[in-house]
Structures are given as C-alpha cells and as structure tokens.
C-alpha cells in the first residue's frame, strides 16, 4: 500500500526539523552490509543490504559476437527484475518502467565510467568478444533499490573471474573459473540518489520516504570527483541552487558510502 | 541388495539427502517467507496474502485461490537463463500449487488469493523440491491455516540403484540404465500431493522409491518444523 497522505505530511514535518522516523539525519545512510558470492554458478555475485532493503546482483559471462559499432570491445548488458517476492507492490509480468529504469541507470554508470574495461574483453576482433551480463534482483524493497543495485553491480564485477574458454570447441567450461579477473579500472563508480521532499534534501530514503519524494537525482561518480551519469527523476522542478546543493550532498555521501564498502573491493 | 551398497559420486549414502538448511523470515516485506536448501540448491519463498483477488473475474466464491510462481534467477545456473517466464517455469509453478494446496484450509478464504513466490538462487538439481519445501514453510510462517506442512524430495534411479535427493551429476548419470528422476511431495502422514517421473523404471522399483521418499520426507519435515519453531523462540 502506498504511503498515506497523512503519513507523508508527517514525514515532511519531521524533515523540516531535521529528523526522520528512524532517527537518522537527513544525510545519513542506513547500515550497509555486503555478502560476496551469492551463487556459485555466477562468475561474480553479491548481496547488498541497506537497512531492510536487499538486492542480489550476479555477473554471467558468455562468448558472443561483438556489436557492429564496437568490433573490438566486449558486450555489456544490465537487466533488473523487481521480483514480486520482494514487495507486495511488484507484479508478475513483463518489466515495467521502474525495473527498466533501474537496469539502465546502473548500465550507464558502469559504461560511462569505463569501470568495466570492455576493450580488454575482445577475444578476436569483429568475431568473438566476452559478453558480460549483470543481472539485478530485488529481494526486499524498503526504498533506495537504485543505490543498493549500484553497489551490488560494482562489487559483483570487482570480484568476478573469467571462466575457462575452450578455443577449439568454442565453448565455455563453466564451473572452471580462471585466475583472471574481469578487467575493471581502479576508480570505482558509486551511485548515490538524493531526494527532495518538501524543502528538505535526503539520501537513502526508506520506502515511505521514497513515496513522498518529489524529485530525485541519481548521480554516478567516483570519490576522486568525476561524475559519469546523472538522471533526474520524478516530476517536481528543481532550482539551480537546489541542484548545486544536491551535487554537494551526493559528493559527501559518495565518500561515506565508499568507505563503508571499501573492504569488499580489495 | 545392490542398491544399499551403491557408491554415489559425492559419497552420500543412498538414503541420505545433501545437508539441508532451513530458515524463515528471509524477506521482511512478505507476510511469510523462508529459505530451504539441499546442498548447493537454494530456494527462497515469500507469501503475500490472503488478499482480495484481482482481476475480479478470477475470484472464486467457493474457496480461496493459491497462486504460485516459480522462477530461476538468471545466474543460478551455468548458462545464464533469460529473465522471465518459460514453459518449464510455468509448469513447475502449477505443480507447486498442486503440491501445496491439499495441506491448506483454503476454503476459509472465498474470493481471496494467496500469492507464493518461489525463487531459485542457486541450482544444483532438485530445485522444484527445494522450492516446495521453502513455500510450505513460508505459508506456515505467514500464519495461513493449514492441516500440515508438506515436504518434497527427488528420488533418483541411477542405473539400477535408488537414491534420494539427486544432484546435477546424478541427474546427468549415463551409465547402465541412466538416470530416472522422481520428485515426490508428501504430507507428514504419507499422503502424496505431487509425483512426477522422467526416465524408465519398473512398478516394483517405483513402489520402493515411494517408500524411500516416505522416509526422507519425514526427515525433511523435521528440519522444516525446527526452523519454524526456532523462529518464535526469543
């Protein structure tokens, strides 16, 4: 059930006093916990929990023909499924906008940051390249699936290894991982979404807060300061001042989030 | 008998399941949820409902409806599965419904639906059995009135030998008569709510297989019951 208007009003009142229902500050994340290796069948996988929100992300590799416009680069495909298991609000059936957007947001942050080094995933130019599939599944939705999925994707990629490829038979020997890591860059893209509710700006909304969010900005960037992907969501307009403030909040948050997951990226 | 001394690839006894893990409450949003695993096969299930059935024309004024969805996560197997329903998953969804429904007092919920979502996180054969076991626990965890918790196990015949809880290597067994896969679901009283068979077997051996399933599902039932009891201890 969507958050009622009366609860929404109360959330705004609280935020104006700098408070949230769960006692956090406006710019405070919930606790992040990470588990690596959710499925032995994936070449890389991770479970990320932010408070009660939980996603799993898996990386699968396959040998494919390259796309005509990038004959010497690997293929990247990011999909997401909002499982009906994870929330009474998600229905079974073809993906709807939120699932499509989630996949695309993560895709762009990974692609534009060049975190996944696609040029190193070419086996034979114009003929054979590695195809990298990143699949995101929601397990429990209590808000902020986007940021959780972003962390999951980065950690799953970072820990992924190439499977053995049998050149002669042109087949992948699944289950036999090589020591070769999937090539990724040193700079880690982190996705942080900042929301505007009433006059307040917050990060890491719970589901209730997300329901009353009037505008959001999802930013993918590194702690070194580069930004790679931005998307504004929801229909409320933002002033230039507000955008600037959101950029600042997102930068600060990115650093905090990074330090809490840094140990999983070794 | 040859069967008793048969050596399985992973060293298990013929009537030994892989290590089982059972846990409830794995999806906080759901009205009930559970995880069940046989070794590397891991299933999670979540229950939403009973709630009003939509669309309305699907409402049944006589009794409630149980609606199950079985889904494999794309990276639960070696060759990535394309997300979305398949012919296989559609059939297993229905089989799961049929397995569970006899144990539920679903008559109490006319015009309502109980949704059960089963997802396979990691697959090494016997996924439907693990899924049914998780679903049965999730329904109990959701407080749905029920007569019993059902338990499911796959019986296999490798060449001439009967075994319980097939893993992938055994499922792909090729020596002798090859592999026969018989997933069976039972109530604790030994009533069969689901049986399938793929392969080749004689009537006598099938009877023997069912007895083996009876013994094995009793053990599984204890594991399920313990997880549910543990969840309410503080």
Coordinates of C-alpha atoms in Angstrom, one line a residue:
Chain A
X1 CA 0.0 0.0 0.0
X2 CA 1.3 3.4 -0.9
X3 CA 2.1 5.7 1.9
X4 CA -0.9 7.7 3.0
X5 CA -1.1 11.5 2.7
X6 CA -1.2 12.0 6.4
X7 CA 2.0 10.0 6.9
X8 CA 3.5 11.9 4.0
X9 CA 2.7 15.2 5.7
X10 CA 4.2 13.9 8.9
X11 CA 7.4 12.9 7.2
X12 CA 7.8 16.4 5.8
X13 CA 7.2 18.0 9.2
X14 CA 9.8 15.8 10.7
X15 CA 12.3 16.5 7.9
X16 CA 11.9 20.3 8.4
X17 CA 13.0 19.8 11.9
X18 CA 15.9 17.8 10.6
X19 CA 14.5 14.4 11.8
X20 CA 13.5 11.2 10.3
X21 CA 11.1 8.4 11.5
X22 CA 14.0 6.0 12.0
X23 CA 16.2 8.6 13.9
X24 CA 18.6 9.2 11.1
X25 CA 20.0 12.6 10.0
X26 CA 18.9 13.8 6.6
X27 CA 22.2 12.9 5.0
X28 CA 22.8 9.6 6.8
X29 CA 22.7 6.2 5.1
X30 CA 21.3 3.2 6.8
X31 CA 23.8 0.4 7.6
X32 CA 25.2 -1.2 4.6
X33 CA 26.1 -4.9 4.6
X34 CA 27.6 -7.0 1.8
X35 CA 28.0 -10.6 1.2
X36 CA 30.1 -11.8 -1.7
X37 CA 29.3 -15.0 -3.7
X38 CA 25.6 -15.5 -3.6
X39 CA 25.5 -18.0 -6.3
X40 CA 28.4 -20.4 -7.2
X41 CA 27.0 -20.5 -10.7
X42 CA 27.7 -16.9 -11.3
X43 CA 31.2 -15.7 -12.3
X44 CA 30.7 -13.0 -9.7
X45 CA 27.8 -12.2 -7.4
X46 CA 27.0 -10.1 -4.3
X47 CA 24.2 -9.4 -1.9
X48 CA 23.8 -5.9 -0.7
X49 CA 21.6 -4.8 2.2
X50 CA 20.9 -1.2 3.1
X51 CA 18.8 -1.4 6.2
X52 CA 15.9 -3.7 5.3
X53 CA 16.4 -3.2 1.6
X54 CA 18.1 -6.1 -0.1
X55 CA 19.3 -6.8 -3.6
X56 CA 21.3 -9.6 -5.2
X57 CA 23.4 -9.0 -8.3
X58 CA 25.1 -11.6 -10.4
X59 CA 27.6 -11.4 -13.3
X60 CA 27.5 -14.0 -16.0
X61 CA 29.9 -14.3 -18.9
X62 CA 29.4 -15.7 -22.3
X63 CA 31.3 -15.5 -25.6
X64 CA 29.4 -13.5 -28.2
X65 CA 29.7 -11.7 -31.5
X66 CA 30.6 -8.0 -30.9
X67 CA 28.2 -5.3 -31.8
X68 CA 28.9 -3.8 -35.3
X69 CA 29.8 -0.4 -33.8
X70 CA 32.3 -1.8 -31.3
X71 CA 34.1 -4.8 -33.0
X72 CA 37.0 -4.8 -30.6
X73 CA 35.0 -4.4 -27.3
X74 CA 33.1 -6.8 -25.1
X75 CA 29.4 -6.5 -24.7
X76 CA 27.7 -5.3 -21.6
X77 CA 24.1 -5.9 -20.7
X78 CA 22.5 -4.9 -17.5
X79 CA 19.0 -6.0 -16.6
X80 CA 17.0 -5.8 -13.5
X81 CA 13.9 -7.7 -12.2
X82 CA 11.8 -6.3 -9.4
X83 CA 10.7 -9.6 -8.0
X84 CA 7.1 -9.9 -6.7
X85 CA 8.8 -11.8 -3.9
X86 CA 10.4 -8.6 -2.7
X87 CA 7.3 -6.4 -2.3
X88 CA 3.5 -6.7 -2.4
X89 CA 3.7 -3.8 -4.9
X90 CA 5.6 -5.6 -7.7
X91 CA 3.6 -7.7 -10.0
X92 CA 4.5 -10.7 -12.1
X93 CA 4.8 -10.0 -15.8
X94 CA 6.9 -8.1 -18.3
X95 CA 9.2 -5.5 -16.8
X96 CA 7.6 -2.1 -16.2
X97 CA 9.2 1.3 -16.1
X98 CA 10.9 1.1 -12.6
X99 CA 12.6 -2.2 -13.5
X100 CA 13.7 -0.9 -16.9
X101 CA 15.0 2.4 -15.4
X102 CA 16.9 0.6 -12.7
X103 CA 18.8 -1.5 -15.2
X104 CA 19.6 1.5 -17.4
X105 CA 20.8 3.7 -14.5
X106 CA 23.3 1.0 -13.5
X107 CA 24.2 0.3 -17.0
X108 CA 25.1 3.9 -17.7
X109 CA 27.1 4.4 -14.5
X110 CA 29.2 1.3 -15.3
X111 CA 29.5 2.0 -19.0
X112 CA 30.3 5.7 -18.9
X113 CA 32.7 5.4 -16.0
X114 CA 34.6 2.8 -18.1
X115 CA 34.8 0.8 -14.8
X116 CA 34.3 -2.4 -16.8
X117 CA 37.2 -2.3 -19.3
X118 CA 35.3 -3.5 -22.4
X119 CA 38.3 -3.0 -24.7
X120 CA 40.1 -5.7 -22.7
X121 CA 37.3 -8.2 -23.3
X122 CA 37.9 -8.7 -27.0
X123 CA 38.9 -12.2 -28.0
X124 CA 39.1 -11.8 -31.8
X125 CA 38.2 -8.5 -33.3
X126 CA 34.9 -8.5 -35.2
X127 CA 34.3 -12.1 -34.3
X128 CA 34.4 -13.0 -30.7
X129 CA 34.2 -11.0 -27.5
X130 CA 33.2 -11.6 -24.0
X131 CA 29.6 -10.7 -23.2
X132 CA 29.1 -9.5 -19.7
X133 CA 25.6 -9.8 -18.2
X134 CA 24.8 -8.0 -15.0
X135 CA 21.5 -9.1 -13.5
X136 CA 19.9 -7.3 -10.6
X137 CA 17.2 -8.8 -8.5
X138 CA 15.3 -7.2 -5.6
X139 CA 14.9 -9.4 -2.6
X140 CA 13.3 -6.9 -0.2
X141 CA 12.3 -3.4 -1.2
X142 CA 12.4 -0.9 1.6
X143 CA 13.5 2.0 -0.6
X144 CA 16.6 3.1 -2.4
X145 CA 17.0 0.0 -4.6
X146 CA 18.9 2.1 -7.1
X147 CA 21.9 2.8 -4.8
X148 CA 21.9 -0.8 -3.5
X149 CA 21.9 -2.2 -7.0
X150 CA 24.8 0.2 -7.9
X151 CA 26.9 -1.1 -5.1
X152 CA 25.9 -4.7 -5.9
X153 CA 26.9 -4.4 -9.5
X154 CA 30.3 -2.9 -8.7
X155 CA 31.2 -5.4 -6.1
X156 CA 30.0 -8.4 -8.2
X157 CA 32.1 -7.1 -11.2
X158 CA 35.1 -6.4 -9.0
X159 CA 35.0 -10.0 -7.6
X160 CA 34.1 -11.7 -10.9
X161 CA 36.6 -14.0 -12.7
X162 CA 36.6 -15.2 -16.3
X163 CA 35.5 -18.8 -16.8
X164 CA 37.8 -21.1 -18.8
X165 CA 37.2 -20.8 -22.6
X166 CA 37.9 -23.8 -24.8
X167 CA 39.1 -22.3 -28.0
X168 CA 38.9 -25.5 -30.0
X169 CA 35.3 -26.3 -29.3
X170 CA 34.4 -22.7 -28.9
X171 CA 32.7 -23.5 -25.6
X172 CA 32.9 -22.1 -22.2
X173 CA 33.9 -24.5 -19.4
X174 CA 31.5 -23.3 -16.8
X175 CA 32.4 -24.0 -13.2
X176 CA 36.1 -23.7 -14.0
X177 CA 37.0 -20.2 -13.2
X178 CA 40.4 -19.0 -14.2
X179 CA 42.6 -16.7 -12.1
X180 CA 41.9 -13.9 -14.5
X181 CA 39.8 -11.2 -13.0
X182 CA 37.2 -9.5 -15.1
X183 CA 39.1 -6.3 -16.1
X184 CA 38.0 -3.3 -14.1
X185 CA 39.5 0.1 -13.5
X186 CA 40.8 1.4 -10.2
X187 CA 38.3 4.2 -10.0
X188 CA 35.1 2.8 -8.5
X189 CA 31.8 4.4 -9.6
X190 CA 29.4 4.8 -6.8
X191 CA 25.7 5.7 -7.4
X192 CA 24.0 8.0 -4.9
X193 CA 20.5 9.2 -5.2
X194 CA 19.4 12.4 -3.5
X195 CA 15.7 13.2 -2.9
X196 CA 13.8 16.3 -2.4
X197 CA 10.9 16.1 -0.1
X198 CA 9.1 19.4 0.8
X199 CA 12.0 21.8 1.4
X200 CA 14.4 19.1 2.6
X201 CA 17.0 17.0 0.8
X202 CA 17.7 13.5 2.0
X203 CA 19.7 10.5 0.9
X204 CA 18.9 6.8 1.2
X205 CA 15.1 7.1 1.6
X206 CA 13.0 4.3 3.1
X207 CA 10.0 3.2 1.1
X208 CA 7.7 5.6 2.9
X209 CA 10.1 8.5 2.2
X210 CA 10.5 7.4 -1.4
X211 CA 6.7 7.5 -1.9
X212 CA 6.6 11.2 -0.9
X213 CA 9.8 12.1 -2.8
X214 CA 9.0 15.0 -5.2
X215 CA 12.2 15.0 -7.1
X216 CA 15.3 12.8 -7.1
X217 CA 18.7 13.0 -8.7
X218 CA 20.8 9.8 -9.3
X219 CA 24.4 10.5 -9.7
X220 CA 27.2 8.1 -10.6
X221 CA 30.7 9.2 -9.8
X222 CA 33.9 8.4 -8.1
X223 CA 35.4 9.6 -4.8
X224 CA 38.1 11.2 -6.9
X225 CA 35.5 13.6 -8.1
X226 CA 34.5 12.6 -11.6
X227 CA 30.8 12.3 -12.5
X228 CA 29.6 9.9 -15.2
X229 CA 25.9 9.7 -15.2
X230 CA 23.1 11.8 -13.9
X231 CA 19.4 11.4 -14.1
X232 CA 16.7 13.4 -12.6
X233 CA 13.6 11.5 -11.7
X234 CA 10.0 12.5 -10.7
X235 CA 8.1 15.5 -11.9
X236 CA 8.9 18.3 -9.5
X237 CA 11.2 21.0 -10.8
X238 CA 14.4 22.0 -9.1
X239 CA 16.2 25.3 -8.9
X240 CA 19.8 25.7 -9.8
X241 CA 20.6 26.3 -6.2
X242 CA 18.9 23.1 -5.2
X243 CA 20.7 21.1 -7.9
X244 CA 24.0 22.5 -6.6
X245 CA 23.1 21.5 -3.1
X246 CA 22.2 18.0 -4.2
X247 CA 25.5 17.7 -6.0
X248 CA 27.3 18.6 -2.8
X249 CA 25.3 16.2 -0.7
X250 CA 25.8 13.5 -3.2
X251 CA 29.6 14.0 -3.2
X252 CA 29.8 13.8 0.6
X253 CA 27.6 10.7 0.7
X254 CA 29.6 9.0 -2.1
X255 CA 32.7 9.2 0.1
X256 CA 30.9 7.9 3.1
X257 CA 29.3 5.0 1.2
X258 CA 32.6 4.2 -0.4
X259 CA 34.4 3.9 2.9
X260 CA 31.8 1.5 4.2
X261 CA 32.2 -0.9 1.2
X262 CA 35.9 -0.3 0.5
X263 CA 36.9 -3.5 2.2
X264 CA 34.8 -5.6 -0.2
X265 CA 36.7 -4.1 -3.2
X266 CA 40.1 -5.4 -2.4
Chain B
X1 CA 20.6 -55.8 -2.4
X2 CA 22.9 -53.9 -4.8
X3 CA 21.2 -50.7 -4.0
X4 CA 22.3 -50.5 -0.4
X5 CA 26.0 -50.6 -1.1
X6 CA 25.8 -48.4 -4.2
X7 CA 28.6 -45.7 -4.2
X8 CA 27.3 -42.2 -5.0
X9 CA 29.6 -39.7 -6.8
X10 CA 29.7 -37.4 -3.7
X11 CA 30.0 -40.2 -1.2
X12 CA 26.5 -40.0 0.2
X13 CA 24.5 -43.0 1.4
X14 CA 21.7 -43.9 -0.9
X15 CA 19.1 -42.6 1.5
X16 CA 21.0 -39.5 2.6
X17 CA 20.0 -36.1 1.4
X18 CA 22.5 -33.3 1.0
X19 CA 22.9 -31.1 4.0
X20 CA 19.7 -29.2 4.5
X21 CA 19.4 -25.6 5.6
X22 CA 16.0 -24.1 6.6
X23 CA 15.2 -20.6 7.8
X24 CA 12.2 -18.4 8.0
X25 CA 11.7 -14.6 7.8
X26 CA 14.2 -14.0 5.0
X27 CA 12.0 -11.4 3.3
X28 CA 10.8 -8.8 5.8
X29 CA 8.3 -7.3 3.5
X30 CA 6.4 -10.5 3.0
X31 CA 3.6 -11.9 5.2
X32 CA 5.7 -15.1 5.4
X33 CA 9.0 -16.2 3.9
X34 CA 11.5 -19.0 4.1
X35 CA 14.7 -20.3 2.7
X36 CA 15.3 -24.0 2.1
X37 CA 18.4 -25.6 0.6
X38 CA 19.7 -29.1 -0.3
X39 CA 23.4 -28.6 -0.6
X40 CA 24.1 -26.1 -3.4
X41 CA 20.4 -25.9 -4.4
X42 CA 19.0 -22.8 -2.6
X43 CA 15.3 -21.7 -2.8
X44 CA 13.6 -18.8 -1.2
X45 CA 9.9 -18.3 -1.0
X46 CA 7.7 -15.4 0.0
X47 CA 3.9 -15.4 0.7
X48 CA 1.7 -12.3 0.2
X49 CA -1.9 -12.6 1.3
X50 CA -4.6 -13.8 1.8
X51 CA -5.7 -10.7 -0.1
X52 CA -8.6 -9.9 -2.4
X53 CA -8.2 -11.5 -5.9
X54 CA -7.7 -9.1 -8.8
X55 CA -8.8 -9.2 -11.5
X56 CA -12.3 -9.7 -10.0
X57 CA -13.4 -12.2 -12.6
X58 CA -10.8 -14.7 -11.3
X59 CA -12.4 -14.6 -7.8
X60 CA -13.8 -18.0 -6.7
X61 CA -16.8 -17.6 -4.3
X62 CA -16.4 -21.2 -3.2
X63 CA -12.8 -21.1 -1.9
X64 CA -9.6 -19.1 -1.9
X65 CA -7.0 -19.4 -4.7
X66 CA -3.4 -20.4 -4.2
X67 CA -1.2 -18.8 -6.9
X68 CA 2.4 -19.9 -7.1
X69 CA 5.2 -18.5 -9.2
X70 CA 8.4 -20.5 -9.6
X71 CA 11.4 -18.5 -11.1
X72 CA 15.0 -19.2 -11.5
X73 CA 17.4 -16.3 -11.0
X74 CA 19.4 -15.8 -14.2
X75 CA 22.7 -16.5 -12.5
X76 CA 21.5 -19.6 -10.6
X77 CA 22.9 -21.9 -13.4
X78 CA 26.0 -22.2 -15.6
X79 CA 24.3 -20.9 -18.8
X80 CA 22.5 -17.7 -18.0
X81 CA 18.8 -18.0 -18.1
X82 CA 16.9 -15.2 -19.8
X83 CA 14.8 -13.5 -17.2
X84 CA 11.1 -14.0 -17.4
X85 CA 8.7 -17.0 -17.5
X86 CA 9.4 -20.1 -19.6
X87 CA 7.4 -23.2 -20.4
X88 CA 9.3 -25.1 -17.8
X89 CA 8.8 -22.5 -15.0
X90 CA 5.1 -22.2 -15.9
X91 CA 4.7 -25.9 -15.4
X92 CA 6.6 -26.0 -12.2
X93 CA 4.6 -23.1 -10.8
X94 CA 1.4 -25.1 -11.3
X95 CA 3.0 -28.3 -9.9
X96 CA 4.0 -26.3 -6.8
X97 CA 0.4 -25.1 -6.4
X98 CA -0.9 -28.6 -6.6
X99 CA 1.7 -29.9 -4.1
X100 CA 0.8 -27.3 -1.5
X101 CA -3.0 -26.8 -1.9
X102 CA -4.2 -30.1 -0.3
X103 CA -2.5 -29.1 3.0
X104 CA -4.1 -25.7 3.2
X105 CA -7.5 -24.8 4.7
X106 CA -8.1 -22.5 1.7
X107 CA -11.9 -22.9 1.8
X108 CA -11.8 -20.2 4.5
X109 CA -10.9 -17.5 2.0
X110 CA -13.5 -17.2 -0.7
X111 CA -12.7 -14.5 -3.3
X112 CA -9.2 -14.2 -1.9
X113 CA -5.8 -15.2 -3.3
X114 CA -2.6 -16.3 -1.6
X115 CA 0.5 -15.5 -3.6
X116 CA 3.5 -17.6 -3.2
X117 CA 6.7 -16.6 -5.0
X118 CA 9.5 -19.1 -5.2
X119 CA 12.9 -18.1 -6.5
X120 CA 15.9 -20.3 -7.0
X121 CA 19.1 -18.5 -6.1
X122 CA 21.5 -21.3 -6.9
X123 CA 20.7 -24.5 -8.7
X124 CA 22.2 -28.0 -8.5
X125 CA 19.1 -30.1 -9.3
X126 CA 16.0 -30.8 -7.2
X127 CA 15.1 -27.1 -7.4
X128 CA 11.4 -27.7 -7.5
X129 CA 11.6 -29.9 -4.3
X130 CA 13.6 -27.2 -2.5
X131 CA 11.1 -24.6 -3.8
X132 CA 8.1 -26.6 -2.5
X133 CA 9.8 -27.1 0.9
X134 CA 10.5 -23.3 1.2
X135 CA 7.0 -22.5 0.0
X136 CA 5.4 -24.8 2.6
X137 CA 7.4 -23.2 5.4
X138 CA 6.6 -19.7 4.1
X139 CA 2.9 -20.4 4.2
X140 CA 3.2 -21.6 7.7
X141 CA 5.3 -18.6 8.6
X142 CA 2.5 -16.4 7.1
X143 CA 0.0 -18.0 9.5
X144 CA -2.1 -19.5 6.8
X145 CA -4.4 -22.1 8.4
X146 CA -3.1 -25.4 7.3
X147 CA -3.5 -29.1 8.2
X148 CA 0.1 -30.0 7.6
X149 CA 3.4 -28.9 6.1
X150 CA 4.3 -30.8 3.0
X151 CA 7.8 -31.9 2.3
X152 CA 9.4 -32.7 -1.1
X153 CA 12.3 -34.8 -2.2
X154 CA 13.6 -36.2 -5.5
X155 CA 14.1 -39.9 -5.7
X156 CA 16.5 -41.0 -8.4
X157 CA 17.4 -44.2 -10.1
X158 CA 21.0 -44.3 -11.2
X159 CA 21.4 -47.3 -13.4
X160 CA 19.5 -49.8 -11.1
X161 CA 20.1 -48.1 -7.8
X162 CA 17.5 -46.0 -6.0
X163 CA 18.8 -42.9 -4.2
X164 CA 17.3 -39.8 -2.6
X165 CA 17.9 -36.1 -3.5
X166 CA 19.6 -36.1 -6.8
X167 CA 22.3 -33.6 -7.5
X168 CA 23.2 -32.4 -11.0
X169 CA 25.9 -35.0 -11.6
X170 CA 23.5 -37.7 -10.7
X171 CA 20.7 -36.2 -12.8
X172 CA 23.1 -36.5 -15.8
X173 CA 24.0 -40.1 -14.9
X174 CA 24.6 -42.0 -18.1
X175 CA 25.9 -45.4 -17.1
X176 CA 23.8 -48.5 -17.4
X177 CA 20.1 -47.6 -17.4
X178 CA 20.9 -43.9 -17.0
X179 CA 19.1 -41.6 -14.6
X180 CA 15.5 -41.5 -13.6
X181 CA 14.2 -38.5 -11.7
X182 CA 11.1 -38.8 -9.5
X183 CA 10.2 -35.7 -7.5
X184 CA 7.7 -36.5 -4.8
X185 CA 5.9 -34.4 -2.3
X186 CA 4.2 -35.8 0.8
X187 CA 2.3 -34.7 3.9
X188 CA 3.8 -35.9 7.2
X189 CA 1.1 -38.6 7.2
X190 CA 2.4 -40.0 3.9
X191 CA -0.2 -38.7 1.6
X192 CA 1.3 -37.9 -1.8
X193 CA 0.4 -34.4 -3.1
X194 CA 2.8 -34.5 -6.0
X195 CA 4.7 -37.0 -8.1
X196 CA 6.4 -36.8 -11.4
X197 CA 8.7 -39.1 -13.2
X198 CA 11.2 -38.8 -16.1
X199 CA 13.2 -41.8 -17.1
X200 CA 12.5 -45.5 -17.0
X201 CA 11.5 -47.7 -14.1
X202 CA 9.5 -50.8 -13.1
X203 CA 6.4 -50.8 -11.0
X204 CA 8.2 -52.6 -8.2
X205 CA 11.1 -50.2 -8.1
X206 CA 8.8 -47.2 -8.2
X207 CA 7.0 -48.6 -5.1
X208 CA 10.3 -49.0 -3.4
X209 CA 11.2 -45.4 -4.4
X210 CA 8.0 -44.1 -2.9
X211 CA 8.9 -45.8 0.4
X212 CA 12.3 -44.2 0.2
X213 CA 10.6 -40.8 -0.3
X214 CA 8.3 -41.5 2.7
X215 CA 11.4 -41.9 4.9
X216 CA 13.2 -39.0 3.5
X217 CA 10.3 -36.5 3.6
X218 CA 9.9 -37.4 7.3
X219 CA 13.5 -36.1 7.9
X220 CA 12.8 -33.0 5.8
X221 CA 9.7 -32.3 7.7
X222 CA 11.6 -32.3 11.0
X223 CA 14.1 -29.8 9.5
X224 CA 11.2 -27.5 8.4
X225 CA 9.4 -27.8 11.7
X226 CA 12.5 -27.0 13.7
X227 CA 13.2 -23.8 11.6
X228 CA 9.6 -22.6 12.3
X229 CA 9.8 -23.4 16.0
X230 CA 13.2 -21.7 16.3
X231 CA 11.8 -18.6 14.7
X232 CA 9.3 -18.0 17.5
X233 CA 11.8 -18.6 20.3
X234 CA 13.2 -15.4 21.6

